[in-house]
Amino acid sequence: MPNIDTFVPEKIQIGISSCLLGNQVRFDGGHKNSYYCRQEIEPFFEYTTVCPEMAIGMGTPRKSIRQIRDGDVVHIRSADGTLDVTDKLNEYSQAKVEELDYLGGYILCAKSPTCGMERVTEYKIGTNNGSKTGVGVFAKKLMERYPLLPVEEEGRLHDLPLRENFFTRVFAYNDWKQMTQSGLTKHKLMQFHSRYKYLLMAHSPKWYRDLGPILADIQDVEQTAQQYFEGFMTALKIIATRKNHTSTLQHIQGYFKKQLTAEQKEELSESILKYRQGLLPLLVPITLINHYVREFHTPYIQDQVYLNPHPEALKLRYAY
């Protein structure tokens, strides 16, 4: 991945629940406008908006619908039971997700019986008693069809580590797609793994160790690539810890031991230590390392995605 000074990625296509962009598509004629999605991140992405309920012709305002569990079957009905859109929503969702293979991520609306990623209320049939065990109809079809696609709920993006993790996966997912679209080769797979070494270490040292042997003896490139990518995205879904970041930073620090002066070594060590203690954000030692990358010729470290996994303007490394 290019150095951050010249990193201007093409806009990635992101799917998003239509109501989050201020569109008045909710049952009451309102919306769930997200300032963060509309103002903060929109310049970096191209949105594909979806509202399953509007798409099947329910209109707005309309009767609110809920998930109702009857044994192993989940129905989508109005609270008064006079409207059942189970079949329509399932058929639409099944067809729609087949059109979305170009997406690099998806932002869903929480709690929605169609778009909720998790903890959607399921009501026991014939009662108003519910448990938060459901998944939105459309969201479920989406995640089943594209299990490796980065998916997150808008509300959870206010949790800074979750936000950073989501967008790290979005840019890595897009990087993989661009590589595969240009044609897979053994060399490309090895290069990809090499560039992501330290990012994988920060998220999961175990997965980093497990992924290497997959590429050690490649017989079938396509099959190996699929196996690798499944593990790769699974690893990145793990939230990187302060402990793992510290270990990763110290590994990278070792590449500069011959170039740095005693004062520079002390400065870098101190910034890593203070990050480990929670006194500095990750951005501080990363910025210092990027400075040394520019000052000294270290091609292997310069190519590491870990140092610049997403545009600096997204402000994602201030969280921890």
mmCIF file of N, CA and C in Angstrom, residues 218-287:
data_model
loop_
_atom_site.group_PDB
_atom_site.id
_atom_site.type_symbol
_atom_site.label_atom_id
_atom_site.label_comp_id
_atom_site.label_asym_id
_atom_site.label_seq_id
_atom_site.Cartn_x
_atom_site.Cartn_y
_atom_site.Cartn_z
ATOM 1 N N ILE A 218 1.665 -23.990 -2.478
ATOM 2 C CA ILE A 218 0.457 -23.701 -3.245
ATOM 3 C C ILE A 218 0.366 -24.622 -4.456
ATOM 4 N N GLN A 219 -0.669 -25.451 -4.475
ATOM 5 C CA GLN A 219 -0.918 -26.329 -5.621
ATOM 6 C C GLN A 219 -2.014 -25.748 -6.514
ATOM 7 N N ASP A 220 -3.106 -25.356 -5.890
ATOM 8 C CA ASP A 220 -4.239 -24.754 -6.597
ATOM 9 C C ASP A 220 -4.381 -23.310 -6.108
ATOM 10 N N VAL A 221 -4.062 -22.346 -6.975
ATOM 11 C CA VAL A 221 -4.032 -20.939 -6.562
ATOM 12 C C VAL A 221 -5.402 -20.469 -6.096
ATOM 13 N N GLU A 222 -6.445 -20.770 -6.840
ATOM 14 C CA GLU A 222 -7.791 -20.307 -6.494
ATOM 15 C C GLU A 222 -8.245 -20.888 -5.158
ATOM 16 N N GLN A 223 -8.034 -22.161 -4.975
ATOM 17 C CA GLN A 223 -8.454 -22.821 -3.736
ATOM 18 C C GLN A 223 -7.670 -22.287 -2.544
ATOM 19 N N THR A 224 -6.375 -22.126 -2.718
ATOM 20 C CA THR A 224 -5.527 -21.597 -1.651
ATOM 21 C C THR A 224 -5.926 -20.169 -1.307
ATOM 22 N N ALA A 225 -6.200 -19.378 -2.331
ATOM 23 C CA ALA A 225 -6.583 -17.988 -2.117
ATOM 24 C C ALA A 225 -7.862 -17.888 -1.295
ATOM 25 N N GLN A 226 -8.841 -18.723 -1.594
ATOM 26 C CA GLN A 226 -10.101 -18.695 -0.851
ATOM 27 C C GLN A 226 -9.883 -19.078 0.606
ATOM 28 N N GLN A 227 -9.093 -20.119 0.814
ATOM 29 C CA GLN A 227 -8.797 -20.559 2.177
ATOM 30 C C GLN A 227 -8.057 -19.468 2.947
ATOM 31 N N TYR A 228 -7.093 -18.848 2.268
ATOM 32 C CA TYR A 228 -6.322 -17.779 2.902
ATOM 33 C C TYR A 228 -7.209 -16.590 3.251
ATOM 34 N N PHE A 229 -8.052 -16.171 2.313
ATOM 35 C CA PHE A 229 -8.859 -14.973 2.519
ATOM 36 C C PHE A 229 -9.871 -15.165 3.647
ATOM 37 N N GLU A 230 -10.405 -16.353 3.773
ATOM 38 C CA GLU A 230 -11.326 -16.639 4.877
ATOM 39 C C GLU A 230 -10.613 -16.446 6.218
ATOM 40 N N GLY A 231 -9.407 -16.966 6.324
ATOM 41 C CA GLY A 231 -8.642 -16.791 7.552
ATOM 42 C C GLY A 231 -8.224 -15.350 7.758
ATOM 43 N N PHE A 232 -7.858 -14.698 6.679
ATOM 44 C CA PHE A 232 -7.412 -13.298 6.721
ATOM 45 C C PHE A 232 -8.505 -12.389 7.278
ATOM 46 N N MET A 233 -9.721 -12.493 6.731
ATOM 47 C CA MET A 233 -10.815 -11.636 7.192
ATOM 48 C C MET A 233 -11.274 -12.019 8.599
ATOM 49 N N THR A 234 -11.173 -13.292 8.934
ATOM 50 C CA THR A 234 -11.487 -13.721 10.300
ATOM 51 C C THR A 234 -10.518 -13.090 11.287
ATOM 52 N N ALA A 235 -9.249 -13.050 10.916
ATOM 53 C CA ALA A 235 -8.227 -12.445 11.777
ATOM 54 C C ALA A 235 -8.482 -10.959 11.982
ATOM 55 N N LEU A 236 -8.791 -10.259 10.898
ATOM 56 C CA LEU A 236 -8.976 -8.811 11.004
ATOM 57 C C LEU A 236 -10.241 -8.440 11.776
ATOM 58 N N LYS A 237 -11.179 -9.362 11.881
ATOM 59 C CA LYS A 237 -12.403 -9.080 12.637
ATOM 60 C C LYS A 237 -12.130 -9.047 14.140
ATOM 61 N N ILE A 238 -11.022 -9.618 14.545
ATOM 62 C CA ILE A 238 -10.622 -9.586 15.955
ATOM 63 C C ILE A 238 -10.089 -8.186 16.274
ATOM 64 N N ILE A 239 -10.613 -7.579 17.316
ATOM 65 C CA ILE A 239 -10.164 -6.234 17.691
ATOM 66 C C ILE A 239 -8.711 -6.278 18.138
ATOM 67 N N ALA A 240 -7.882 -5.452 17.524
ATOM 68 C CA ALA A 240 -6.470 -5.388 17.897
ATOM 69 C C ALA A 240 -6.337 -4.828 19.313
ATOM 70 N N THR A 241 -5.525 -5.470 20.125
ATOM 71 C CA THR A 241 -5.358 -5.044 21.512
ATOM 72 C C THR A 241 -4.132 -4.143 21.670
ATOM 73 N N ARG A 242 -4.115 -3.428 22.758
ATOM 74 C CA ARG A 242 -2.953 -2.578 23.046
ATOM 75 C C ARG A 242 -1.692 -3.428 23.189
ATOM 76 N N LYS A 243 -1.845 -4.609 23.784
ATOM 77 C CA LYS A 243 -0.708 -5.512 23.948
ATOM 78 C C LYS A 243 -0.159 -5.947 22.594
ATOM 79 N N ASN A 244 -1.052 -6.353 21.680
ATOM 80 C CA ASN A 244 -0.597 -6.805 20.367
ATOM 81 C C ASN A 244 -0.024 -5.659 19.541
ATOM 82 N N HIS A 245 -0.630 -4.475 19.645
ATOM 83 C CA HIS A 245 -0.072 -3.306 18.951
ATOM 84 C C HIS A 245 1.341 -3.027 19.459
ATOM 85 N N THR A 246 1.528 -3.101 20.757
ATOM 86 C CA THR A 246 2.845 -2.826 21.337
ATOM 87 C C THR A 246 3.884 -3.802 20.811
ATOM 88 N N SER A 247 3.540 -5.075 20.791
ATOM 89 C CA SER A 247 4.458 -6.093 20.265
ATOM 90 C C SER A 247 4.777 -5.830 18.802
ATOM 91 N N THR A 248 3.771 -5.455 18.035
ATOM 92 C CA THR A 248 3.969 -5.169 16.608
ATOM 93 C C THR A 248 4.888 -3.973 16.414
ATOM 94 N N LEU A 249 4.647 -2.928 17.175
ATOM 95 C CA LEU A 249 5.484 -1.727 17.089
ATOM 96 C C LEU A 249 6.943 -2.045 17.434
ATOM 97 N N GLN A 250 7.137 -2.891 18.421
ATOM 98 C CA GLN A 250 8.495 -3.249 18.826
ATOM 99 C C GLN A 250 9.193 -4.075 17.748
ATOM 100 N N HIS A 251 8.431 -4.930 17.059
ATOM 101 C CA HIS A 251 9.005 -5.677 15.938
ATOM 102 C C HIS A 251 9.480 -4.716 14.843
ATOM 103 N N ILE A 252 8.638 -3.745 14.530
ATOM 104 C CA ILE A 252 8.994 -2.778 13.487
ATOM 105 C C ILE A 252 10.176 -1.933 13.930
ATOM 106 N N GLN A 253 10.210 -1.585 15.198
ATOM 107 C CA GLN A 253 11.306 -0.789 15.738
ATOM 108 C C GLN A 253 12.656 -1.454 15.469
ATOM 109 N N GLY A 254 12.680 -2.771 15.486
ATOM 110 C CA GLY A 254 13.924 -3.493 15.275
ATOM 111 C C GLY A 254 14.549 -3.256 13.913
ATOM 112 N N TYR A 255 13.741 -2.877 12.929
ATOM 113 C CA TYR A 255 14.274 -2.631 11.589
ATOM 114 C C TYR A 255 15.097 -1.349 11.516
ATOM 115 N N PHE A 256 14.985 -0.519 12.524
ATOM 116 C CA PHE A 256 15.685 0.773 12.482
ATOM 117 C C PHE A 256 16.870 0.830 13.446
ATOM 118 N N LYS A 257 17.229 -0.298 14.046
ATOM 119 C CA LYS A 257 18.249 -0.254 15.091
ATOM 120 C C LYS A 257 19.609 0.205 14.585
ATOM 121 N N LYS A 258 19.899 0.005 13.291
ATOM 122 C CA LYS A 258 21.195 0.430 12.757
ATOM 123 C C LYS A 258 21.177 1.869 12.246
ATOM 124 N N GLN A 259 19.969 2.378 11.948
ATOM 125 C CA GLN A 259 19.886 3.726 11.390
ATOM 126 C C GLN A 259 19.677 4.813 12.445
ATOM 127 N N LEU A 260 18.988 4.478 13.526
ATOM 128 C CA LEU A 260 18.614 5.509 14.494
ATOM 129 C C LEU A 260 19.762 5.846 15.437
ATOM 130 N N THR A 261 19.814 7.102 15.817
ATOM 131 C CA THR A 261 20.758 7.516 16.848
ATOM 132 C C THR A 261 20.237 7.052 18.202
ATOM 133 N N ALA A 262 21.067 7.131 19.202
ATOM 134 C CA ALA A 262 20.657 6.720 20.551
ATOM 135 C C ALA A 262 19.460 7.554 21.006
ATOM 136 N N GLU A 263 19.475 8.835 20.670
ATOM 137 C CA GLU A 263 18.374 9.722 21.062
ATOM 138 C C GLU A 263 17.082 9.343 20.343
ATOM 139 N N GLN A 264 17.189 9.013 19.064
ATOM 140 C CA GLN A 264 16.007 8.621 18.299
ATOM 141 C C GLN A 264 15.441 7.296 18.801
ATOM 142 N N LYS A 265 16.323 6.347 19.115
ATOM 143 C CA LYS A 265 15.873 5.070 19.662
ATOM 144 C C LYS A 265 15.113 5.277 20.967
ATOM 145 N N GLU A 266 15.642 6.140 21.797
ATOM 146 C CA GLU A 266 14.998 6.420 23.087
ATOM 147 C C GLU A 266 13.627 7.068 22.881
ATOM 148 N N GLU A 267 13.562 7.996 21.928
ATOM 149 C CA GLU A 267 12.298 8.668 21.655
ATOM 150 C C GLU A 267 11.235 7.685 21.179
ATOM 151 N N LEU A 268 11.614 6.775 20.278
ATOM 152 C CA LEU A 268 10.661 5.798 19.757
ATOM 153 C C LEU A 268 10.256 4.807 20.852
ATOM 154 N N SER A 269 11.218 4.344 21.625
ATOM 155 C CA SER A 269 10.920 3.411 22.710
ATOM 156 C C SER A 269 9.979 4.033 23.727
ATOM 157 N N GLU A 270 10.219 5.295 24.029
ATOM 158 C CA GLU A 270 9.378 5.992 25.008
ATOM 159 C C GLU A 270 7.950 6.155 24.492
ATOM 160 N N SER A 271 7.804 6.466 23.198
ATOM 161 C CA SER A 271 6.455 6.640 22.640
ATOM 162 C C SER A 271 5.696 5.312 22.640
ATOM 163 N N ILE A 272 6.395 4.203 22.364
ATOM 164 C CA ILE A 272 5.760 2.883 22.395
ATOM 165 C C ILE A 272 5.366 2.516 23.825
ATOM 166 N N LEU A 273 6.247 2.798 24.777
ATOM 167 C CA LEU A 273 5.964 2.508 26.183
ATOM 168 C C LEU A 273 4.763 3.318 26.671
ATOM 169 N N LYS A 274 4.729 4.588 26.332
ATOM 170 C CA LYS A 274 3.609 5.423 26.777
ATOM 171 C C LYS A 274 2.308 4.998 26.109
ATOM 172 N N TYR A 275 2.403 4.536 24.868
ATOM 173 C CA TYR A 275 1.210 3.980 24.234
ATOM 174 C C TYR A 275 0.758 2.744 25.011
ATOM 175 N N ARG A 276 1.707 1.863 25.356
ATOM 176 C CA ARG A 276 1.377 0.635 26.102
ATOM 177 C C ARG A 276 0.708 0.970 27.429
ATOM 178 N N GLN A 277 1.124 2.074 28.047
ATOM 179 C CA GLN A 277 0.574 2.483 29.343
ATOM 180 C C GLN A 277 -0.733 3.261 29.218
ATOM 181 N N GLY A 278 -1.155 3.519 27.988
ATOM 182 C CA GLY A 278 -2.396 4.253 27.776
ATOM 183 C C GLY A 278 -2.242 5.751 27.866
ATOM 184 N N LEU A 279 -1.002 6.244 27.828
ATOM 185 C CA LEU A 279 -0.750 7.681 27.955
ATOM 186 C C LEU A 279 -0.712 8.393 26.608
ATOM 187 N N LEU A 280 -0.565 7.630 25.524
ATOM 188 C CA LEU A 280 -0.542 8.188 24.178
ATOM 189 C C LEU A 280 -1.418 7.341 23.264
ATOM 190 N N PRO A 281 -2.019 7.953 22.251
ATOM 191 C CA PRO A 281 -2.767 7.152 21.265
ATOM 192 C C PRO A 281 -1.808 6.447 20.320
ATOM 193 N N LEU A 282 -2.292 5.430 19.651
ATOM 194 C CA LEU A 282 -1.491 4.652 18.706
ATOM 195 C C LEU A 282 -0.895 5.543 17.623
ATOM 196 N N LEU A 283 -1.590 6.608 17.292
ATOM 197 C CA LEU A 283 -1.140 7.486 16.215
ATOM 198 C C LEU A 283 0.260 8.043 16.465
ATOM 199 N N VAL A 284 0.632 8.231 17.721
ATOM 200 C CA VAL A 284 1.923 8.869 18.028
ATOM 201 C C VAL A 284 3.107 7.988 17.610
ATOM 202 N N PRO A 285 3.240 6.753 18.103
ATOM 203 C CA PRO A 285 4.370 5.937 17.620
ATOM 204 C C PRO A 285 4.274 5.621 16.127
ATOM 205 N N ILE A 286 3.059 5.479 15.601
ATOM 206 C CA ILE A 286 2.902 5.224 14.167
ATOM 207 C C ILE A 286 3.432 6.401 13.356
ATOM 208 N N THR A 287 3.113 7.612 13.787
ATOM 209 C CA THR A 287 3.596 8.810 13.086
ATOM 210 C C THR A 287 5.111 8.887 13.126
#
